[in-house]
Amino acid sequence: MNILDIIAKKRDNQKLNKQEIEYFIKEYTLGNITDYQAAALVMAIYINGMDFEEITHLTIAMAESGDKVDLSSIGKCVVDKHSTGGVGDKITIILSPIIAAIGIPVAKMSGRGLGYTGGTADKLESIPGYKVEIDEKEFINNVKEIGISLITQTKSIAPADKKIYALRDSINCVDSMPLIASSIMSKKIASGADKIVLDVTVGNGAFMKNKEDATELSKIMIEIGKRSSKETICILTNMDEPLGNTVGNTLEVIEAIQFLKGEMSDDIKDIILEIGSYMLKLSGKYEDLEEGKKIILETLNNGKAFEKFVELVKKQGGDITNIYNTEKFKKAKYILPVFAQANGYISKIPAEEIGKISCFLGAGRMKKDDTIDYSVGITLNEKVGNLVQKGDVIGYIHSNDREKGIKAVEKMSKIIEISKDKIEKNNTIISVLL
Ligand code: URA
């Protein structure tokens, strides 16, 4: 077998067999296939797709490219949550301590930013001292001791995905159904959770732009979950506009802390309650979804979720004085207002464009080795459907470079659309697939 034949086969839109897929994953992980050969194959997969059988082989080969985490010593059912990617998505940071405070263990490995979407691991690293790279032993010990650990994938978890993920990012091949399904499910299979709730984002800022594609992706991931004995539920959520009111690492962590302290925006609250109640149901602790939602709200309102977050940050080496007093986080040098350009209803805050502006300011990586500027990003004062007057401040650009900040303000002013007609607010939860 050789990689040139495999590339040619997929280039010519033929189906790859199990051995060919396993060969590619094994040899690429070992470094025996070059990045440019892998890029050619990934591009061919992006263009010609894969059928369900190929996707399953790819997922399993990627899951088996490294170690598998054994969470059985935790002694309880571990339910994981993962998002297909979005802009302003701080759900994991908020939901994980809620679930842990309810008594369900959270052993979660999160990714870094991909394309214009942010990554939970990068966001957590914006908390001074917080270590996302700890070894598996410490990870499991933390879960046993305080019921929660949030880290990034250890090097030995699905290393093939790590390489392919970075490659896809650098050749603009992220938004591909077989590549997303195999990337997510290989990590979930390798990282040891018993059951999985997937937040499948849909819309302008998501990799799946419409409900039909998101539904197809969900069905593939649910079926892979079934075949791997990991019950999987997909919740389709709206990603036409950014989630909540901030985009950018530190800004999002501050918003998450404020949420945990009771300042809850409607769209984030909808998602927390929906995904959270399904996690509680899968754990077997609260079968009834409405009861689960009630418990989640109680855990937020009585401060237990916030306390659990403080405990988590402390355990992972973070400076908790920043959590108690968010003024301590390093701020960007320039905080520049963005003004409404007309009277009317906000009709569009395009999440993808906002994500790209945030990356342009330095909140994401253009190349895989770029360093992130945690303090930069965007604050949004308004949501789609809100009524504004020309000249109102509808948001802020946070930048450490004045020229870049001014350019970002110009871009933001152009892409936020305002309509004379009344506009309905976006529906946050689109559907649930079991
Ligand atoms: N999240 C992942 O882990 N992988 C993808 O491909 C997209 C989102």
XYZ file of C-alpha atoms and ligand atoms in Angstrom:
442
model
C 0.000 0.000 0.000
C 1.213 3.531 -0.617
C -0.127 6.983 0.033
C -0.017 8.071 -3.626
C -2.571 5.403 -4.605
C -4.785 6.373 -1.674
C -4.671 10.071 -2.643
C -5.476 9.187 -6.268
C -8.416 7.021 -5.223
C -10.073 9.745 -3.148
C -9.145 12.397 -5.722
C -11.082 10.289 -8.269
C -14.039 10.069 -5.890
C -13.685 6.384 -5.042
C -14.413 4.804 -1.699
C -11.457 4.057 0.623
C -11.413 0.742 2.453
C -10.624 0.106 6.134
C -6.986 -0.904 5.473
C -6.289 2.216 3.393
C -7.776 4.508 6.034
C -5.877 2.748 8.836
C -2.646 2.923 6.818
C -3.029 6.682 6.290
C -3.778 7.388 9.952
C -1.000 5.155 11.285
C 1.716 6.358 8.917
C 0.762 10.046 9.147
C 0.806 9.868 12.950
C 4.251 8.249 12.809
C 5.519 10.978 10.471
C 6.025 8.630 7.511
C 3.530 10.551 5.378
C 4.385 14.196 4.747
C 2.108 17.124 5.561
C 1.739 17.932 1.856
C 0.599 14.384 1.056
C -1.827 14.421 3.981
C -3.054 17.863 2.856
C -3.790 16.477 -0.610
C -5.805 13.601 0.837
C -7.658 15.822 3.310
C -8.543 18.216 0.481
C -9.804 15.259 -1.629
C -11.961 14.111 1.329
C -13.199 17.691 1.745
C -14.233 17.868 -1.919
C -15.538 14.328 -2.507
C -16.783 13.411 0.965
C -16.945 9.982 2.598
C -19.765 7.539 3.153
C -20.793 6.353 6.603
C -18.554 3.295 6.505
C -15.476 5.355 5.612
C -16.272 7.888 8.367
C -16.592 5.101 10.933
C -13.242 3.576 9.898
C -11.618 7.020 10.035
C -13.055 7.724 13.497
C -11.955 4.413 14.978
C -8.483 4.633 13.400
C -8.052 8.142 14.840
C -9.344 7.099 18.278
C -6.835 4.234 18.255
C -3.906 6.354 17.084
C -2.992 6.989 20.725
C -3.982 6.052 24.265
C -7.474 5.710 25.647
C -8.279 7.293 29.001
C -9.738 4.918 31.541
C -12.167 6.830 33.737
C -13.583 3.739 35.418
C -11.766 4.482 38.705
C -14.002 7.544 39.116
C -16.734 5.040 39.839
C -19.644 7.005 38.391
C -21.142 7.540 34.933
C -19.208 10.370 33.205
C -21.238 12.429 30.733
C -19.228 14.593 28.356
C -20.292 17.643 26.370
C -18.682 18.933 23.188
C -19.515 21.688 20.718
C -18.944 21.567 16.980
C -17.568 25.093 17.264
C -18.851 28.596 17.492
C -18.176 32.253 18.189
C -18.516 33.516 21.755
C -19.173 29.975 22.969
C -18.373 29.824 26.686
C -20.882 27.058 27.482
C -18.320 24.501 28.739
C -16.829 26.993 31.213
C -20.272 27.711 32.672
C -21.942 24.314 32.434
C -19.126 22.101 33.734
C -19.040 23.541 37.274
C -22.848 23.456 37.403
C -22.912 19.749 36.559
C -20.059 19.004 38.977
C -21.774 20.961 41.767
C -24.862 18.764 41.242
C -22.664 15.748 41.980
C -22.010 14.398 38.497
C -18.314 14.060 37.695
C -16.920 16.242 34.900
C -13.721 14.945 33.274
C -13.488 17.128 30.209
C -10.832 17.600 27.566
C -11.418 20.683 25.423
C -9.860 21.899 22.205
C -8.042 25.052 21.213
C -9.375 27.607 18.737
C -10.000 26.354 15.215
C -10.352 28.718 12.264
C -12.328 31.764 13.406
C -13.980 29.813 16.262
C -12.616 30.007 19.786
C -11.451 27.094 21.930
C -12.215 26.476 25.596
C -8.603 25.499 26.360
C -7.348 28.909 25.148
C -10.049 30.702 27.125
C -9.155 28.880 30.347
C -5.489 29.729 29.812
C -6.411 33.406 29.937
C -6.902 32.909 33.699
C -3.406 33.657 35.091
C -1.752 30.427 36.241
C -4.497 28.039 35.040
C -2.841 24.896 33.673
C -4.754 23.146 30.882
C -1.881 20.765 30.176
C -1.677 18.353 33.076
C -1.080 14.639 32.843
C -3.781 12.006 32.905
C -3.064 10.945 36.491
C -3.527 14.477 37.841
C -6.605 14.928 35.628
C -8.317 11.854 37.089
C -7.173 12.692 40.632
C -8.694 16.158 40.346
C -12.017 14.647 39.287
C -11.891 12.229 42.211
C -11.003 14.979 44.695
C -13.253 17.862 43.629
C -15.561 16.310 41.005
C -14.216 18.259 38.050
C -11.235 18.835 35.797
C -11.118 20.857 32.583
C -7.987 20.401 30.506
C -6.927 20.193 26.891
C -6.381 16.830 25.215
C -3.216 15.200 26.492
C -0.668 14.560 23.741
C -1.456 10.869 23.710
C -5.202 11.271 23.041
C -6.061 10.824 19.361
C -2.725 12.272 18.143
C -3.887 11.718 14.564
C -6.733 14.172 15.178
C -4.314 16.695 16.635
C -2.237 16.622 13.431
C -5.184 16.547 11.044
C -7.037 19.270 13.018
C -4.058 21.652 12.665
C -3.597 20.690 9.019
C -7.283 21.333 8.200
C -7.031 24.710 9.877
C -4.000 25.686 7.793
C -5.500 24.603 4.427
C -9.054 25.892 4.995
C -10.658 22.440 5.183
C -12.388 22.709 8.543
C -16.073 22.722 7.588
C -16.320 19.176 6.278
C -18.887 16.740 7.638
C -16.721 13.555 7.657
C -13.749 15.450 9.083
C -15.751 17.117 11.866
C -17.625 13.909 12.772
C -14.438 11.820 12.952
C -12.498 14.560 14.769
C -15.086 14.950 17.519
C -16.068 11.321 17.936
C -12.483 9.977 17.895
C -11.626 12.270 20.827
C -14.804 11.377 22.674
C -14.146 7.658 22.230
C -10.520 8.020 23.348
C -11.166 10.348 26.269
C -13.223 7.862 28.209
C -16.667 9.380 28.876
C -19.576 6.960 29.052
C -22.172 9.199 27.410
C -22.033 12.310 25.278
C -24.156 15.409 24.619
C -23.109 17.279 21.485
C -23.911 20.928 20.882
C -24.199 21.023 17.083
C -24.104 24.662 16.088
C -26.005 25.866 13.022
C -25.855 29.106 11.063
C -23.571 31.870 9.907
C -20.851 31.323 12.531
C -21.033 27.525 12.609
C -19.262 25.037 10.352
C -22.724 23.706 9.423
C -24.548 26.606 7.800
C -28.029 25.057 7.645
C -30.274 22.747 9.656
C -30.203 19.964 7.035
C -26.387 19.633 7.106
C -26.314 19.896 10.910
C -28.954 17.160 11.133
C -26.966 14.894 8.821
C -23.769 15.495 10.826
C -25.692 14.751 14.041
C -27.091 11.486 12.709
C -23.584 10.340 11.737
C -22.199 11.158 15.212
C -25.146 9.523 17.004
C -24.637 6.334 14.957
C -20.870 6.296 15.620
C -21.665 6.759 19.330
C -24.089 3.841 19.217
C -21.528 1.557 17.581
C -18.961 2.510 20.234
C -21.428 1.935 23.093
C -21.467 5.622 23.991
C -24.997 6.938 23.978
C -24.937 10.272 22.142
C -27.511 13.069 21.977
C -27.205 16.048 19.618
C -28.726 19.436 20.354
C -28.829 21.823 17.408
C -28.293 25.412 18.542
C -28.329 28.715 16.704
C -24.976 30.257 15.773
C -26.140 33.042 13.437
C -24.992 35.639 15.953
C -22.287 35.180 18.619
C -23.362 33.553 21.848
C -23.826 35.971 24.730
C -22.225 39.406 24.649
C -18.497 38.826 24.288
C -15.989 37.301 21.875
C -12.332 36.902 22.896
C -10.630 34.847 25.578
C -10.503 36.989 28.754
C -13.739 38.765 27.843
C -15.530 35.427 27.544
C -14.131 34.113 30.813
C -15.363 37.275 32.554
C -18.809 36.794 30.979
C -18.819 33.170 32.159
C -17.935 34.278 35.716
C -20.706 36.898 35.640
C -23.159 34.248 34.473
C -22.147 31.932 37.300
C -22.733 34.868 39.678
C -26.278 35.300 38.348
C -26.005 37.749 35.439
C -27.541 35.457 32.841
C -28.100 36.385 29.197
C -31.114 34.699 27.596
C -29.362 32.773 24.798
C -26.677 31.296 27.074
C -29.303 30.417 29.684
C -31.405 28.565 27.055
C -28.413 26.455 26.016
C -27.207 25.790 29.574
C -30.660 24.551 30.576
C -31.158 22.411 27.461
C -27.723 20.758 27.291
C -27.445 20.580 31.073
C -30.807 18.852 31.525
C -29.869 16.220 28.917
C -26.524 15.659 30.676
C -28.384 15.125 33.949
C -30.800 12.750 32.229
C -28.005 10.695 30.661
C -26.231 10.504 34.018
C -29.331 8.732 35.331
C -29.672 11.207 38.216
C -32.561 13.317 36.883
C -34.666 11.509 34.286
C -37.150 14.372 34.054
C -35.820 17.252 31.934
C -37.904 19.906 33.697
C -36.682 18.743 37.096
C -33.115 18.862 35.735
C -33.605 22.470 34.622
C -34.932 23.386 38.063
C -31.881 21.860 39.755
C -29.537 23.703 37.379
C -31.159 27.046 38.205
C -31.030 26.266 41.918
C -27.324 25.408 41.668
C -26.672 28.736 39.968
C -28.842 30.764 42.320
C -27.451 29.283 45.551
C -23.867 30.058 44.466
C -22.749 26.405 44.410
C -21.841 26.484 40.693
C -19.707 29.591 41.218
C -17.992 28.021 44.259
C -17.248 24.897 42.191
C -15.693 27.043 39.484
C -13.438 28.747 42.058
C -12.444 25.298 43.363
C -11.626 24.158 39.822
C -9.490 27.210 39.047
C -7.594 26.840 42.322
C -6.980 23.138 41.755
C -5.547 23.788 38.304
C -3.166 26.459 39.501
C -5.194 29.534 38.534
C -5.254 32.796 40.480
C -8.693 32.841 42.113
C -8.411 36.500 43.076
C -9.176 37.176 39.390
C -12.360 35.133 39.682
C -13.542 37.054 42.753
C -12.561 40.380 41.217
C -12.637 40.331 37.409
C -11.200 43.884 37.331
C -7.848 42.186 37.966
C -7.771 40.584 34.489
C -5.405 42.371 32.116
C -7.389 44.704 29.861
C -6.667 45.715 26.272
C -4.990 49.104 25.799
C -7.665 50.553 23.529
C -11.395 50.062 24.094
C -13.117 51.692 21.141
C -16.902 52.178 20.773
C -18.879 50.975 17.760
C -21.921 53.113 16.921
C -25.270 52.167 15.334
C -25.351 53.500 11.782
C -29.161 53.922 11.597
C -32.397 53.854 13.607
C -34.141 50.477 13.645
C -33.947 46.854 14.697
C -30.667 44.944 14.680
C -31.209 42.333 11.956
C -27.759 40.764 11.621
C -24.662 40.339 13.785
C -22.875 37.809 11.567
C -20.995 35.459 13.868
C -18.408 34.335 11.302
C -17.384 37.916 10.492
C -17.271 38.797 14.194
C -15.093 35.720 14.821
C -12.743 36.824 12.023
C -12.484 40.348 13.428
C -11.675 38.867 16.828
C -8.910 36.727 15.234
C -7.617 39.798 13.357
C -7.276 41.573 16.713
C -5.173 38.644 17.967
C -7.704 36.536 19.911
C -7.217 33.525 17.612
C -4.452 31.984 15.577
C -3.906 32.747 11.898
C -1.122 30.131 11.841
C -0.857 27.180 14.200
C 2.175 28.557 16.076
C 0.758 32.072 16.572
C 0.494 33.240 20.158
C -2.844 34.465 21.407
C -3.503 37.892 22.844
C -5.957 37.038 25.625
C -7.166 40.555 26.373
C -8.443 41.506 22.899
C -11.869 40.890 21.406
C -15.332 42.320 21.069
C -18.134 43.287 23.437
C -21.640 43.382 22.004
C -24.210 45.539 23.811
C -27.071 44.446 21.565
C -28.580 41.233 20.198
C -30.527 40.584 16.992
C -34.077 41.973 17.364
C -33.101 44.882 19.667
C -34.257 48.390 18.783
C -31.455 50.988 18.494
C -31.078 54.646 17.601
C -28.422 55.963 15.216
C -25.337 56.840 17.279
C -26.049 54.398 20.127
C -22.981 52.474 21.290
C -23.770 48.919 20.163
C -20.436 47.384 21.126
C -16.748 47.849 21.816
C -13.542 46.712 20.160
C -10.784 45.742 22.621
C -7.386 46.040 20.954
C -3.750 46.406 21.899
C -2.941 48.004 18.535
C -4.620 51.331 17.788
C -4.569 50.996 13.975
C -5.988 47.469 14.123
C -8.626 48.653 16.592
C -9.751 51.445 14.268
C -9.937 49.039 11.319
C -11.960 46.592 13.426
C -14.420 49.365 14.375
C -14.884 50.182 10.655
C -15.467 46.512 9.827
C -17.925 46.050 12.689
C -19.906 49.144 11.697
C -20.278 47.715 8.176
C -21.318 44.168 9.027
C -23.926 44.850 11.716
C -27.189 45.326 9.829
C -30.145 47.386 11.001
C -33.673 47.099 9.581
C -36.636 49.472 9.645
C -38.952 46.448 10.064
C -39.380 44.687 13.369
C -37.062 41.660 13.600
C -37.737 38.568 15.706
C -35.054 37.383 18.117
C -33.169 34.224 17.091
C -34.519 30.966 18.473
C -31.586 29.516 20.420
C -32.582 25.843 20.485
C -33.351 24.468 17.012
C -33.929 20.772 17.673
C -32.836 17.742 19.682
C -31.800 14.464 18.071
C -31.676 11.327 20.171
N -14.520 20.472 17.099
C -13.659 19.435 16.951
O -13.199 18.842 17.927
N -13.313 19.060 15.722
C -13.808 19.654 14.619
O -13.478 19.261 13.541
C -14.688 20.741 14.771
C -15.027 21.121 16.031
